[in-house]
Short mmCIF file of C-alpha atoms in Angstrom, two decimals:
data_model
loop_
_atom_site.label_atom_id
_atom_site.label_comp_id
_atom_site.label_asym_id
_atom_site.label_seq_id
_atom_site.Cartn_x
_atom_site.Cartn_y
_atom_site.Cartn_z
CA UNK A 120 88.23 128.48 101.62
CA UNK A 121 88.60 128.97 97.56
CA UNK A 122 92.24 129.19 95.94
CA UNK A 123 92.75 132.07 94.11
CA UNK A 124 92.63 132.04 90.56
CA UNK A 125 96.00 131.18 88.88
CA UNK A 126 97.08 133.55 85.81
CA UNK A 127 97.73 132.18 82.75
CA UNK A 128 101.69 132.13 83.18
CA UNK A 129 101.35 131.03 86.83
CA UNK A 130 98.97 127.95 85.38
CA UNK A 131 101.53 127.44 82.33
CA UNK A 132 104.35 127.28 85.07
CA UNK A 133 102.21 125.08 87.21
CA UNK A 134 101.21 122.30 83.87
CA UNK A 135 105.36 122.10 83.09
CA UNK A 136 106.75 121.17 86.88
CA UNK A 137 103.74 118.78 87.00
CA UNK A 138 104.69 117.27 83.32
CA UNK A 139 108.29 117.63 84.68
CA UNK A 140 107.84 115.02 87.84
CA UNK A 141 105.75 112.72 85.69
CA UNK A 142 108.74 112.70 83.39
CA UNK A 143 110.95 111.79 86.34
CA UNK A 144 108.89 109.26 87.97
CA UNK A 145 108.55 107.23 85.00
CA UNK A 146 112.13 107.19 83.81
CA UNK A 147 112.78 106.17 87.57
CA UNK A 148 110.43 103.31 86.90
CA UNK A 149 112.01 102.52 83.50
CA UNK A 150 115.58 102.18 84.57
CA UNK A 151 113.92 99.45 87.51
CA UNK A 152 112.02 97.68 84.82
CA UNK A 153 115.57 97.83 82.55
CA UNK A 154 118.20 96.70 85.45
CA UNK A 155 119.22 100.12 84.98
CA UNK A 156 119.23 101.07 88.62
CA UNK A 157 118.46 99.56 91.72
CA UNK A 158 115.13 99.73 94.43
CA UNK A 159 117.82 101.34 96.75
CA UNK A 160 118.78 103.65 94.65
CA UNK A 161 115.37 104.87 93.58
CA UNK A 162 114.29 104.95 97.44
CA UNK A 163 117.38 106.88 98.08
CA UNK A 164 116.85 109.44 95.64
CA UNK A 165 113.44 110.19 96.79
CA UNK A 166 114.99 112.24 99.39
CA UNK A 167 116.15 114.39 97.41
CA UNK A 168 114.00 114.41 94.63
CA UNK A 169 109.93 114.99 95.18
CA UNK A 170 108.69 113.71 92.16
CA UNK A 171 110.47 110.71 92.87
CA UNK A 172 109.28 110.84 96.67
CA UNK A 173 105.90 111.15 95.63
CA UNK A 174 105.56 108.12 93.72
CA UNK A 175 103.56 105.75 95.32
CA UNK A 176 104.94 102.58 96.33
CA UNK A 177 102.69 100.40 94.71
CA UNK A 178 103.69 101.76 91.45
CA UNK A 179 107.22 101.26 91.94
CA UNK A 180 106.84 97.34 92.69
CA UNK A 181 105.01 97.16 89.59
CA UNK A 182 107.93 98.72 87.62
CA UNK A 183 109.66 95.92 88.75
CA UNK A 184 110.14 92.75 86.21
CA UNK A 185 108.03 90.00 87.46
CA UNK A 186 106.26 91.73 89.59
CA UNK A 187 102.56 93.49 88.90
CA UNK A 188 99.58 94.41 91.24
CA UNK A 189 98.69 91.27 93.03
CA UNK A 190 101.95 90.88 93.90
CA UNK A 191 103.01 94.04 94.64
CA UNK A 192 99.64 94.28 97.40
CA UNK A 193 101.16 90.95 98.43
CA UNK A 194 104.96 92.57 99.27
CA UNK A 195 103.28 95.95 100.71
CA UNK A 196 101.48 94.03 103.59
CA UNK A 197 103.62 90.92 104.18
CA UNK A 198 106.65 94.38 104.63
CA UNK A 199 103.43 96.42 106.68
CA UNK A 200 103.23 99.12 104.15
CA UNK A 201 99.62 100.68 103.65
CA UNK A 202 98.30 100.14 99.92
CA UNK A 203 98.53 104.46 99.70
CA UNK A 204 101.79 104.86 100.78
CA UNK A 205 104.16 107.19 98.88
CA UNK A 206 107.65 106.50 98.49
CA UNK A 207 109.30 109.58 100.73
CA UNK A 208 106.27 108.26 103.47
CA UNK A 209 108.41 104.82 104.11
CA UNK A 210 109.57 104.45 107.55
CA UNK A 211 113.49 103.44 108.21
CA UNK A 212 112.32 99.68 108.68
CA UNK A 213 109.83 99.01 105.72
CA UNK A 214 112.91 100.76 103.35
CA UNK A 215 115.26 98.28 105.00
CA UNK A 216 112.90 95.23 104.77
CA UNK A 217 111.98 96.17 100.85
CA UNK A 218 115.71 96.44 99.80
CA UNK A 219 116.33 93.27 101.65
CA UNK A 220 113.72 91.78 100.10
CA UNK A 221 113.68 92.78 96.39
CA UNK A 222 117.51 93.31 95.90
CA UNK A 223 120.00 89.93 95.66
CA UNK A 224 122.59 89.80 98.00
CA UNK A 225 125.93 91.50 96.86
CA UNK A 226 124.81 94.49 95.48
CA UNK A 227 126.18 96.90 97.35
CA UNK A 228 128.77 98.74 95.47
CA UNK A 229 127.30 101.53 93.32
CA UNK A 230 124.36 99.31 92.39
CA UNK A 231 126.82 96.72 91.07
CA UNK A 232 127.33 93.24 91.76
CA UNK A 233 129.89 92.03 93.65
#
């Protein structure tokens, strides 16, 4: 089955929400790497944001000071999370077992601690 060719405007539309998520995702992954925000919060907002749902996982441990790929492969499967695994694709336990393994205790107020 072919797609059917896109018109110029449709394509145009099509190039701006993709630059649009990319945008997103990576100033999600710059407020992580800045203290800015929290992994909870950015796991949170995936529900309601796709771009930020559709950020693989894998990427956002690597936004994470201190932390880069061998690492990040090393979190994923000691928490059971496939190396593909998108962000909005984590189950209620591997989002539980992530924050309470990435965040400090205490912060639990508004991404603040306490």
């Amino acid at each position: 089955m072919s797609l059917k060719p896109l018109t110029d405007s449709e394509r145009t539309a099509a190039r701006n929400k993709a630059t649009a998520a990319r945008a997103e995702r990576a100033e999600a992954k710059a407020k992580l790497k800045d203290g800015r925000t929290s992994i909870s919060e950015v796991i949170e907002s995936a529900k309601t944001q796709e771009s930020i749902g559709r950020l693989r996982v894998a990427e956002l441990l690597e936004a994470l000071p201190g932390i880069g790929k061998v690492r990040a492969a090393g979190i994923m499967e000691s928490v059971g999370i496939a190396p593909t695994r998108r962000v909005r694709g984590l189950g209620v336990h591997q989002r539980k077992a992530l924050i309470d393994l990435l965040e400090p205790r205490g912060t639990a107020i508004d991404g603040k601690h306490v």
